Short mmCIF file of C-alpha atoms in Angstrom, two decimals:
data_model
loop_
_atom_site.label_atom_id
_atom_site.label_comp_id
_atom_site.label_asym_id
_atom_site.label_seq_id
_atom_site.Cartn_x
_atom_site.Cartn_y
_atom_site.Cartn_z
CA UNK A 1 18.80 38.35 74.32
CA UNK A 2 20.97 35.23 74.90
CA UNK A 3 20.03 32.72 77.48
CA UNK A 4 22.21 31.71 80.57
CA UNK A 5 24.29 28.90 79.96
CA UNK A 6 22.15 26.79 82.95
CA UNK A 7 19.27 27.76 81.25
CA UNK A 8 20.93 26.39 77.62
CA UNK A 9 21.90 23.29 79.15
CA UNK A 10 19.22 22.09 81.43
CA UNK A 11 16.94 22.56 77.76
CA UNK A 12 19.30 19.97 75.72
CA UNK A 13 19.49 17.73 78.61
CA UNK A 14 17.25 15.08 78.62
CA UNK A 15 14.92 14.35 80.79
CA UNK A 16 14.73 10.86 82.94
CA UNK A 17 12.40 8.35 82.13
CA UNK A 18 11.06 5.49 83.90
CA UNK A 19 11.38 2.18 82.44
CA UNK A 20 13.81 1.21 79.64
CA UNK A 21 16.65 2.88 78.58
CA UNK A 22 15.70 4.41 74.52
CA UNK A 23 17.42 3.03 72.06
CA UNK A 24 20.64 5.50 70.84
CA UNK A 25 20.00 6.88 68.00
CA UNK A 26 21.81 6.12 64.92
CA UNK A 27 24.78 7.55 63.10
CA UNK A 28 24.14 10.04 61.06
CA UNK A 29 24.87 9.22 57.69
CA UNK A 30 24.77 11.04 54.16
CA UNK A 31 22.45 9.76 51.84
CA UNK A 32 23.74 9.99 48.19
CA UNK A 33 21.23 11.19 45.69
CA UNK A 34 19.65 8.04 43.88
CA UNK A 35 20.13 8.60 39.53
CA UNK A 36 16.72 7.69 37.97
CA UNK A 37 16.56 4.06 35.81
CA UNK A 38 17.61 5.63 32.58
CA UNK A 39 20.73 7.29 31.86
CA UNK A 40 21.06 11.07 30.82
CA UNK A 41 21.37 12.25 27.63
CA UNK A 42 23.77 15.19 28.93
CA UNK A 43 26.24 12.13 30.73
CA UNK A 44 25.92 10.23 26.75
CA UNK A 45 28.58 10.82 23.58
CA UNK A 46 29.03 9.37 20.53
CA UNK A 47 32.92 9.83 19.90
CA UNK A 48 33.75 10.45 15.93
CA UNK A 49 37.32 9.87 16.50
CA UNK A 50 37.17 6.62 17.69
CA UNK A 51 34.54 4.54 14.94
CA UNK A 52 31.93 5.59 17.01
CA UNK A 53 32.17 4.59 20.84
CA UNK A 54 29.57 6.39 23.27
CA UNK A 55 31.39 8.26 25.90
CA UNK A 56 29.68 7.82 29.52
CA UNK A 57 30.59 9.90 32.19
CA UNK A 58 28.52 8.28 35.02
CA UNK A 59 30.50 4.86 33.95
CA UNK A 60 33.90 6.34 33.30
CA UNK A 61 34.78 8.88 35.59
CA UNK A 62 38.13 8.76 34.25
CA UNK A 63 36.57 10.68 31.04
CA UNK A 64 36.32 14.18 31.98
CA UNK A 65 40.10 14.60 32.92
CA UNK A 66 41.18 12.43 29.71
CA UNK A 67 39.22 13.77 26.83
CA UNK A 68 39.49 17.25 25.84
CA UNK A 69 37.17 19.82 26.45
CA UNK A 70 35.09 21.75 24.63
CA UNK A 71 33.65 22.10 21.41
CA UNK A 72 37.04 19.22 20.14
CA UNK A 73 36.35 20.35 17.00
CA UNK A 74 33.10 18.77 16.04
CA UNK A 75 33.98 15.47 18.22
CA UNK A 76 31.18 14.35 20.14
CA UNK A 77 28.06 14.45 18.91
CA UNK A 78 24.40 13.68 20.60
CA UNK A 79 22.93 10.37 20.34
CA UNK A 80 19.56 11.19 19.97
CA UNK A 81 19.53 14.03 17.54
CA UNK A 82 23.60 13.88 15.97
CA UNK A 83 24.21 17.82 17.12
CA UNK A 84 27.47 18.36 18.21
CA UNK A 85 27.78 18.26 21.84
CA UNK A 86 30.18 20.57 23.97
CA UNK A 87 32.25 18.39 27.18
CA UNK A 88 32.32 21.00 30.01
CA UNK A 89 34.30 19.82 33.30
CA UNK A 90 35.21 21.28 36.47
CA UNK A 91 37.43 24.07 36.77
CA UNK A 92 39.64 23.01 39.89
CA UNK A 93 40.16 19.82 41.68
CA UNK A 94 38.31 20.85 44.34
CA UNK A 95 35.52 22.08 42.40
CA UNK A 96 32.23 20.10 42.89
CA UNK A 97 31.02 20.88 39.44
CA UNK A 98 29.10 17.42 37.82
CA UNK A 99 30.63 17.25 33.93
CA UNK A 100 28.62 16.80 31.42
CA UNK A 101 27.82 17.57 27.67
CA UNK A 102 25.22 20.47 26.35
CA UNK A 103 24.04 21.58 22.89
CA UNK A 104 26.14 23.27 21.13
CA UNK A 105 25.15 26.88 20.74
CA UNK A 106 22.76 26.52 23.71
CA UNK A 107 23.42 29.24 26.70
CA UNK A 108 25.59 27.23 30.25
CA UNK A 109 22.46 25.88 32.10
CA UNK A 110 19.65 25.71 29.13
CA UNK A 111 20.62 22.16 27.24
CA UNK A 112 17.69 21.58 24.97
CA UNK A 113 17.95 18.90 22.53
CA UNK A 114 16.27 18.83 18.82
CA UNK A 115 14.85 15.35 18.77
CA UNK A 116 11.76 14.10 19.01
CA UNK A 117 10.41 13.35 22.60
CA UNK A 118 9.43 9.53 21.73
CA UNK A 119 13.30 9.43 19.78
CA UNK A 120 14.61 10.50 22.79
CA UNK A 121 13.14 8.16 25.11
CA UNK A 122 13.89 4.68 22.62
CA UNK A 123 17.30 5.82 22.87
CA UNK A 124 17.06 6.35 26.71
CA UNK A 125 15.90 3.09 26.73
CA UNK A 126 18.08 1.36 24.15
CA UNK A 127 21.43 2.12 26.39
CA UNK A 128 19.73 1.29 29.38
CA UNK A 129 19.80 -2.16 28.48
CA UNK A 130 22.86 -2.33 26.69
CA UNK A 131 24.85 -0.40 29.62
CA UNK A 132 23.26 -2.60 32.17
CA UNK A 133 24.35 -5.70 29.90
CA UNK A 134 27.94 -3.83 29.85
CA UNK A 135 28.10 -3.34 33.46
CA UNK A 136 27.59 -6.94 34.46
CA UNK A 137 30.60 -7.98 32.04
CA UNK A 138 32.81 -5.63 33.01
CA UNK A 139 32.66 -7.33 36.62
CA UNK A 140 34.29 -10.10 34.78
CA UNK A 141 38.32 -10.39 35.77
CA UNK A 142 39.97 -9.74 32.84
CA UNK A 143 37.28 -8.75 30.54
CA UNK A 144 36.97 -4.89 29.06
CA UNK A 145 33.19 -3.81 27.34
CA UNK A 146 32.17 -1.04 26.01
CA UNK A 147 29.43 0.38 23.44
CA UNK A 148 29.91 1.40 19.97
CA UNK A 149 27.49 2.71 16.66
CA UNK A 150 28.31 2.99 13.14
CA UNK A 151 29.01 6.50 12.53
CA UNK A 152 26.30 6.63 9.47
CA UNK A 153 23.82 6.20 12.34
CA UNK A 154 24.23 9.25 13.69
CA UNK A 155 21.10 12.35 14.22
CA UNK A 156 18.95 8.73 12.80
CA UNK A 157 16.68 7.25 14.66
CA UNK A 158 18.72 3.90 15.14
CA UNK A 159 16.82 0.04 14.86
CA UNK A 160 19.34 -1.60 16.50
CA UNK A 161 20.81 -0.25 19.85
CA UNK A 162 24.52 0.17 20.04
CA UNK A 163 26.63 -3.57 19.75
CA UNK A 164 28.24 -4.21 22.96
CA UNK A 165 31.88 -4.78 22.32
CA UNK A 166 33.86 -7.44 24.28
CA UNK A 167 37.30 -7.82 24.44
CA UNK A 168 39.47 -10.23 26.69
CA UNK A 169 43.11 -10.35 25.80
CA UNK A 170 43.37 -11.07 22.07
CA UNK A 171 39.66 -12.17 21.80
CA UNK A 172 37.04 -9.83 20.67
CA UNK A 173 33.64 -10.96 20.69
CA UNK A 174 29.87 -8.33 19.58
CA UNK A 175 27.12 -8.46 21.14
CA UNK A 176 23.81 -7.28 19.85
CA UNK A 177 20.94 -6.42 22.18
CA UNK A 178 17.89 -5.72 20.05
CA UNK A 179 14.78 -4.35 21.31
CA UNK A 180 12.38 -3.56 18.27
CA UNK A 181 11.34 -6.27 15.37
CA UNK A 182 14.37 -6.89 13.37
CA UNK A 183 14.04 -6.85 9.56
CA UNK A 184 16.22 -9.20 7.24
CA UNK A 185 17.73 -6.48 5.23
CA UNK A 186 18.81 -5.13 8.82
CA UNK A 187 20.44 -8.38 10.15
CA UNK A 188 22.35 -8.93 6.84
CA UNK A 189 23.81 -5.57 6.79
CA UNK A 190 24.68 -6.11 10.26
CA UNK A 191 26.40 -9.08 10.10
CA UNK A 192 28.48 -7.90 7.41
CA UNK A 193 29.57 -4.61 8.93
CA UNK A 194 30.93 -6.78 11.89
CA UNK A 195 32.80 -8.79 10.13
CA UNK A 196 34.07 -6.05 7.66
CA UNK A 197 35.21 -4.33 11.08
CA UNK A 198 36.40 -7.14 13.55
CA UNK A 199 37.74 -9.89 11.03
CA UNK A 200 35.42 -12.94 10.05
CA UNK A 201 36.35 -15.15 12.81
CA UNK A 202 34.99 -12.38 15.14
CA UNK A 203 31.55 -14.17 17.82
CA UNK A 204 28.91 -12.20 17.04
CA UNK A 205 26.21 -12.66 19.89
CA UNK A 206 22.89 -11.79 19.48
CA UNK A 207 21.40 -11.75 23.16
CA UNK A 208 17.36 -11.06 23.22
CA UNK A 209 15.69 -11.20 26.12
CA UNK A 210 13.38 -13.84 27.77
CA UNK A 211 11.04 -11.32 28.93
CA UNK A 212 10.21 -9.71 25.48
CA UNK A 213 6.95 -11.05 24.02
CA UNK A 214 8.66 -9.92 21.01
CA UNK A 215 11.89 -12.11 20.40
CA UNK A 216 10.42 -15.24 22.68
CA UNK A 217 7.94 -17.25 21.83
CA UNK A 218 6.79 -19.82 24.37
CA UNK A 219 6.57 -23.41 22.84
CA UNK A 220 6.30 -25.16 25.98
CA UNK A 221 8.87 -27.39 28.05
CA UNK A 222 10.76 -30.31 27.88
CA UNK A 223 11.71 -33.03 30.48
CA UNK A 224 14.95 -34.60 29.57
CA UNK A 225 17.57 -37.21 31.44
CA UNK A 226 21.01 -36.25 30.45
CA UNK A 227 23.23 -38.94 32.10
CA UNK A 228 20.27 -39.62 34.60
CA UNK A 229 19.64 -36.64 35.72
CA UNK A 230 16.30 -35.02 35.06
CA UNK A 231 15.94 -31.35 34.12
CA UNK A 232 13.49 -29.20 32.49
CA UNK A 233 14.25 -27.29 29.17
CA UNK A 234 12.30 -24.49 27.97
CA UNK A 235 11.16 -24.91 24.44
CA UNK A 236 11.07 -21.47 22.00
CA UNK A 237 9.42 -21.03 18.65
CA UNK A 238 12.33 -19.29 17.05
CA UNK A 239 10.79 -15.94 15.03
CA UNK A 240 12.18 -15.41 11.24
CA UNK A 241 15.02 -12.94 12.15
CA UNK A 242 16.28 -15.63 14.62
CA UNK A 243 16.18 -18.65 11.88
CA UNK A 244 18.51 -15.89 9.57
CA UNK A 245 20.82 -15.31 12.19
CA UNK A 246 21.45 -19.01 12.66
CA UNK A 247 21.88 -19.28 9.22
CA UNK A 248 24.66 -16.57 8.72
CA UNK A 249 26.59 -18.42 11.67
CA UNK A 250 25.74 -15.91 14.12
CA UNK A 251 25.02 -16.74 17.81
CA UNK A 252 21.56 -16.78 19.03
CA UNK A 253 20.77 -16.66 22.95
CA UNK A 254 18.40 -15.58 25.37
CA UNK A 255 18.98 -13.71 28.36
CA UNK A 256 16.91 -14.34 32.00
CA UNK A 257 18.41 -12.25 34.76
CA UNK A 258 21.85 -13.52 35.17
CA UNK A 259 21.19 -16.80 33.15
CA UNK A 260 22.08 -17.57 29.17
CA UNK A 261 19.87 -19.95 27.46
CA UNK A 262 21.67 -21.49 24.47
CA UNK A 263 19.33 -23.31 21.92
CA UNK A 264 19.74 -26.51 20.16
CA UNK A 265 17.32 -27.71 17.59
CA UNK A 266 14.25 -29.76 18.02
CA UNK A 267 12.54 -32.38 15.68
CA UNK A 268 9.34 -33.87 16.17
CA UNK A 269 9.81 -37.28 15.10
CA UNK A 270 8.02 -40.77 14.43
CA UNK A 271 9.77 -44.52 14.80
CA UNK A 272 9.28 -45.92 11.29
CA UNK A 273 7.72 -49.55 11.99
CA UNK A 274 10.69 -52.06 11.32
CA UNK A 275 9.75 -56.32 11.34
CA UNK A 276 8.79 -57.69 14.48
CA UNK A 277 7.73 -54.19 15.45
CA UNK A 278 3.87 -53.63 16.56
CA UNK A 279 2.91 -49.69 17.45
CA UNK A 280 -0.53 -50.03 17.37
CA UNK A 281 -2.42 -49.47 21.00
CA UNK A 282 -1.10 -48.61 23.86
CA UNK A 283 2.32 -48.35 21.68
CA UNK A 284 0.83 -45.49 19.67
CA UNK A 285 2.08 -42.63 21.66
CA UNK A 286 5.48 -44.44 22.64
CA UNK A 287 5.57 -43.82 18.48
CA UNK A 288 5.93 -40.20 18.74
CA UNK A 289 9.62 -38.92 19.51
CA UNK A 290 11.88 -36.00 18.68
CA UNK A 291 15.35 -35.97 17.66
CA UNK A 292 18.47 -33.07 18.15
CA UNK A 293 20.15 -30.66 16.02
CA UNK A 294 23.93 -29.23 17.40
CA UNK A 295 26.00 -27.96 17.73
CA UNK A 296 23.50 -25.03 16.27
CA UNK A 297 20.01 -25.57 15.45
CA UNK A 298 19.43 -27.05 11.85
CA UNK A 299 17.60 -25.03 9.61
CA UNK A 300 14.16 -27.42 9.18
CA UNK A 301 13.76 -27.19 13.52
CA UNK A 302 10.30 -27.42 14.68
CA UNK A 303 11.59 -25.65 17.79
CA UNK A 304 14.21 -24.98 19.52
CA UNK A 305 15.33 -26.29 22.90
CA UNK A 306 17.53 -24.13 25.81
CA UNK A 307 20.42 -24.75 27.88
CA UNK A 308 20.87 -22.63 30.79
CA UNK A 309 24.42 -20.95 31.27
CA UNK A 310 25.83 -18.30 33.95
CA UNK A 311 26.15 -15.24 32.45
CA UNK A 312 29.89 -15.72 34.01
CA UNK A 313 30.57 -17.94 30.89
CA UNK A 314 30.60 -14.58 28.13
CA UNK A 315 33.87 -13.76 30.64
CA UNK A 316 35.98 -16.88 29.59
CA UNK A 317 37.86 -17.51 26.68
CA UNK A 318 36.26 -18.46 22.85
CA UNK A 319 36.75 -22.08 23.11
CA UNK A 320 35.40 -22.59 26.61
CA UNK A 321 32.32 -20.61 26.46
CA UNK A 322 29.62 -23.29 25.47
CA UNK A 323 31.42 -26.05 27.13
CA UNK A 324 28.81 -27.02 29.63
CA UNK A 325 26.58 -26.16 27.20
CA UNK A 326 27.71 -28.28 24.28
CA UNK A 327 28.33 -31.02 26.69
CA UNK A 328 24.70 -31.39 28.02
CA UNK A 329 23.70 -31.45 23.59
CA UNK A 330 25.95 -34.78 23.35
CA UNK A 331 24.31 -36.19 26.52
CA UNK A 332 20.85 -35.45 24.63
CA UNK A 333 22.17 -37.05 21.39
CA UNK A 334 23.34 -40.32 23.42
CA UNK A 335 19.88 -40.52 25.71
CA UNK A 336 18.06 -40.32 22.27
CA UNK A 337 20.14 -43.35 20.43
CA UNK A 338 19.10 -45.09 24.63
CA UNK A 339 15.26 -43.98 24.09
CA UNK A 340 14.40 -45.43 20.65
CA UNK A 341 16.29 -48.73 21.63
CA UNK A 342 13.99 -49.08 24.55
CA UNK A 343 11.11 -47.93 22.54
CA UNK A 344 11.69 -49.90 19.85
CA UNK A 345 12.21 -53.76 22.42
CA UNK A 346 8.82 -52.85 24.13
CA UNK A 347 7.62 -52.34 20.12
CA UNK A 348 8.64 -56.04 19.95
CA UNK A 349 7.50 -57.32 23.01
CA UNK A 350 3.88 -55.32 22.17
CA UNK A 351 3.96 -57.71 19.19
CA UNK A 352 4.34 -61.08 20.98
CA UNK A 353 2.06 -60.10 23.66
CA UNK A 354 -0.95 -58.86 21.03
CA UNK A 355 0.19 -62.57 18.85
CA UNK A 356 -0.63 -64.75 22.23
CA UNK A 357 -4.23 -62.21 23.00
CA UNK A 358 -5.53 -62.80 19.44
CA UNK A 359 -4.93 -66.31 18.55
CA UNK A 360 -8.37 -67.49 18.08
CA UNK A 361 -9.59 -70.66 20.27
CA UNK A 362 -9.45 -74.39 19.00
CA UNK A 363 -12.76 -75.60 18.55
CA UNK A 364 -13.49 -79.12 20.18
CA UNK A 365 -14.18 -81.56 17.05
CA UNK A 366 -15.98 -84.65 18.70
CA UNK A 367 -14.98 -87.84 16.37
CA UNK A 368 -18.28 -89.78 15.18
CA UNK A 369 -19.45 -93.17 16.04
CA UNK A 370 -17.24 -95.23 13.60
CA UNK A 371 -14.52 -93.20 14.29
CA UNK A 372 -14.65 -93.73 18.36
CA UNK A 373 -15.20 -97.96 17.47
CA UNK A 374 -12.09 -98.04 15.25
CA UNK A 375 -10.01 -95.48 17.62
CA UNK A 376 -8.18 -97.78 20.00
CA UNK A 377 -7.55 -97.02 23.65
CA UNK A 378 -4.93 -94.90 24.88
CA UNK A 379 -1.64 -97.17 25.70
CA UNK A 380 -0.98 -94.32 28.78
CA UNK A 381 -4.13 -94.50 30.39
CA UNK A 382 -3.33 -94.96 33.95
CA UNK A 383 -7.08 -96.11 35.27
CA UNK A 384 -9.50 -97.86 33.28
CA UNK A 385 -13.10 -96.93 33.51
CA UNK A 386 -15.25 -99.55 35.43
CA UNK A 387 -19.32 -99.63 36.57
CA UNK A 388 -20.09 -100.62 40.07
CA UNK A 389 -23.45 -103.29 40.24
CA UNK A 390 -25.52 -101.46 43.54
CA UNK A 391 -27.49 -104.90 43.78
CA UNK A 392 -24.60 -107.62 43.96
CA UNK A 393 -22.03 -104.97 45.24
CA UNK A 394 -19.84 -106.63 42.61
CA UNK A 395 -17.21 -104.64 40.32
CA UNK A 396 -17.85 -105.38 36.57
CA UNK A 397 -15.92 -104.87 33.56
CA UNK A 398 -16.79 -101.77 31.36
CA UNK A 399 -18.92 -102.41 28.28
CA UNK A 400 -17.93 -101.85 25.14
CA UNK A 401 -21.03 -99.69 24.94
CA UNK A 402 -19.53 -97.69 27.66
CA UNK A 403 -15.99 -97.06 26.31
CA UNK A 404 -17.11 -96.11 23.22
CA UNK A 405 -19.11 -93.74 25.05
CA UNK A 406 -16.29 -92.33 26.75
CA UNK A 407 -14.05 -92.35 23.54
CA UNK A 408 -17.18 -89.67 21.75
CA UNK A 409 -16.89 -87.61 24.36
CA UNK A 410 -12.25 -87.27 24.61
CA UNK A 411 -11.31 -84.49 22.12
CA UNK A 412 -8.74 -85.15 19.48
CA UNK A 413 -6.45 -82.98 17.37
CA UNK A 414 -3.11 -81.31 19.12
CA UNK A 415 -5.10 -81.18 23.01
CA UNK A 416 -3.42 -84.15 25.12
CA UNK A 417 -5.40 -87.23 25.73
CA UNK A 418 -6.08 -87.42 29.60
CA UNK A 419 -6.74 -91.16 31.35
CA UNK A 420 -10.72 -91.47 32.07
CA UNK A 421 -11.20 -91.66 35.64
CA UNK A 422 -13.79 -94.58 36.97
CA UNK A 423 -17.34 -93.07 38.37
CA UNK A 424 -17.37 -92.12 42.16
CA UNK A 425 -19.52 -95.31 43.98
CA UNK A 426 -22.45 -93.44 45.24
CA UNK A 427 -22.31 -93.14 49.08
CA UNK A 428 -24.54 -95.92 50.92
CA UNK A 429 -28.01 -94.01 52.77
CA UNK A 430 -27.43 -94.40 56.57
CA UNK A 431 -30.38 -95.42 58.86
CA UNK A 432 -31.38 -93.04 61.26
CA UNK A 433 -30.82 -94.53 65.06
CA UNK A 434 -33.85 -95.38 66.78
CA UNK A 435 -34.76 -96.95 69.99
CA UNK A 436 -37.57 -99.31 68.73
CA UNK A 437 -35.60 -100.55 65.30
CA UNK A 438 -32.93 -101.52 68.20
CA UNK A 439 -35.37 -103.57 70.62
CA UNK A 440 -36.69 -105.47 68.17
CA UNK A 441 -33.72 -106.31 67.03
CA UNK A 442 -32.75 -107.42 69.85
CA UNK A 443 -35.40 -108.94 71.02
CA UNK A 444 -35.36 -111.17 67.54
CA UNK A 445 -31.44 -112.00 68.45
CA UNK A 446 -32.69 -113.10 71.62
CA UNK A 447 -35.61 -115.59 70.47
CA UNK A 448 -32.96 -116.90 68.15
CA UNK A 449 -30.74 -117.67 70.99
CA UNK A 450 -33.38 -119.24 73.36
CA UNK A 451 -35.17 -122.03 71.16
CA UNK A 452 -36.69 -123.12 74.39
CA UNK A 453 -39.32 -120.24 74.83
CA UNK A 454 -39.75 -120.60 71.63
CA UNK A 455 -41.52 -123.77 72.26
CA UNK A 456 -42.91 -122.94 75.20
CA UNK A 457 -44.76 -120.25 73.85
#
């Protein structure tokens, strides 16, 4: 039973509400399905035709429509377990069918693969990091990545993810991204295969990251003042595999997010004591410095410092690369020739200053009696001592008595001789006023006056 058209429209027609009007409602869009973190082992090949490179179809849609299909005659093979793998595409343009790879001999739809589930998943998680490395470069203008494995590594459970390879115009540049403990036998070999492949003048970048307790080692920070300005280096305790790398000329860096840190080497260093110098006190921990190792870190480093760098800088050419970075290492060098002069005046200043504190006092040697009889007086003596009488009010000459007195007590040796100043006169006592002491005294100046009532009286 179908309902009367009124009926159908006075149901979708909404109702009228009091108040404000409701917001309209938004377009209706189609929400893509979101791929998980890591990548899928049916959208991952390794190619044997071409040394090696891993074939993703998520990341090169171009793929399915250039490579040939099928079984290619043992071509691609799985990177987990090295069975060969089977590319299966759509049938039409229009079809909506997803390509991937599958097992072969396994039935359309049933893709099982033979390795180990924990092989599987260090894999998974090996190109996640590498991809998401090759991603970012491939932003770059001008700048083509992609991932490649030695073919002997194939079906093996691999130590070192695929090398990211790097190419921009006639520059090629490898960069490893290791996730696992590296072992020296494993670096050498590396190194070498690189170079057999790609020419010895090839950059071979060995990117860890900052995040991994394994490859970085915390040492602390460092405040430095490259042409004034002051920054804040991190400071990493490079591990054993790191220290070989630098030694076979390879290029060691850490990665944070979209930042490169670039080492240089540190040396913990003490200011030898040269003549004049005094480091003792509050100059002891002004004695403590540290010196810089570039353009690479030197072998003996106690640590090594980082530069930070865009991630942009991989994307320009070979000689411009560390530019920035090489540039802040001669600003270091130059601060540190700055920092020991300074160090090394306020050494010599400490040393005049600590001379002046403990220069012992000059004792006072008071000459004896014939000495002070026989010493004449001072030519620059400006007053000379004299005694005041308090009976006769009368200045008299100083005795000889006196002045030999006052010649025990100057001091001699290098002091200067100062002029002996005369004794104060001792301030006269003044009466007290009083009514009485005045009438009688006037009374007296008045019988003095009168000699008439004198007599009379």
């Amino acid at each position: 039973m179908t309902r009367p058209a009124a009926s159908r429209s006075s149901l979708s027609r909404p109702r009228a509400l009091s108040g404000p009007a409701a917001p309209a409602p938004l377009p209706a869009t189609r929400t893509s399905r979101r791929r998980t973190a890591l990548p899928r082992m049916s959208e991952l090949a390794i190619d044997q035709s071409t040394a090696g490179r891993i074939i993703d179809l998520r990341r090169d849609p171009q793929a399915p429509h250039s490579l040939p299909r099928g079984l290619a005659h043992g071509r691609y093979r799985c990177c987990a377990c090295g069975a060969q793998l089977i590319l299966t595409g759509p049938a039409s343009a229009g079809s909506h069918f997803t390509p991937r790879f599958r097992h072969h001999g396994s039935r359309p739809g049933s893709d099982r693969c033979g390795a180990p589930a924990q092989q599987q998943a260090d894999v998974q998680a090996d190109l996640t990091r590498v991809l998401d490395l090759r991603d970012r470069l491939s932003a770059l203008p001008g700048v083509a990545a992609w991932l490649q494995i030695s073919p002997g590594q194939v079906g093996q459970r691999w130590e070192l993810p695929p090398a990211l390879v790097v190419r921009q115009g006639d520059e090629t540049a490898v960069i490893e991204r290791p996730r696992r403990l590296l072992s020296p036998a494993l670096v050498d070999q590396q190194m070498k295969a690189v170079r057999a492949q790609y020419g010895a003048g090839t950059q071979h970048w060995w990117i860890f990251d900052r995040e991994d307790p394994v490859h970085y080692t915390s040492a602390g920070s460092l405040s430095v003042r490259p042409r004034g300005q002051a920054l804040t280096h991190r400071k990493v305790q490079p591990t054993l595999a790191q220290r070989q790398i630098n030694a076979l000329r390879g290029a060691v860096c850490w990665l944070a997010e979209d930042t490169l840190l670039i080492p240089y080497g540190g040396h913990n260093h003490q200011h030898a004591a040269r003549e004049g110098e005094d480091w003792s006190g509050d100059m002891a921990s002004w004695r403590h410095d540290w010196r810089i190792s570039r353009p690479r870190p030197a072998g003996e480093a106690d640590w090594w410092g980082l530069v930070p760098l865009p991630l942009s800088a991989l994307g320009r050419p070979a000689g411009q690369r560390l530019a920035a970075a090489l540039q802040v290492m001669a600003d270091l060098a130059h601060a540190e020739q700055g920092r020991e002069r300074h160090r090394r005046s306020l050494a010599r200043n400490h040393t005049q200053h600590s001379t002046v504190r403990s220069r012992p006092p000059q004792q006072l040697q008071l000459p004896t009696a014939d000495e002070a009889r026989s010493e004449p007086a001072p030519p620059h003596t400006a007053v000379t001592p004299t005694t005041r009488s308090e009976t006769t009010e009368v200045v008299m000459p100083e005795s000889a008595t006196a002045r030999a007195a006052v010649l025990a007590v100057a001091p001699t040796g290098s002091l200067p001789r100062r002029a002996a100043t005369a004794p104060e006169r001792p301030a006269k006592r003044r009466n007290r006023f009083s009514w009485l002491r005045l009438l009688s005294r006037r009374r007296r100046s008045n019988g003095q006056n009168n000699p008439t009532a004198q007599t009379e009286s």
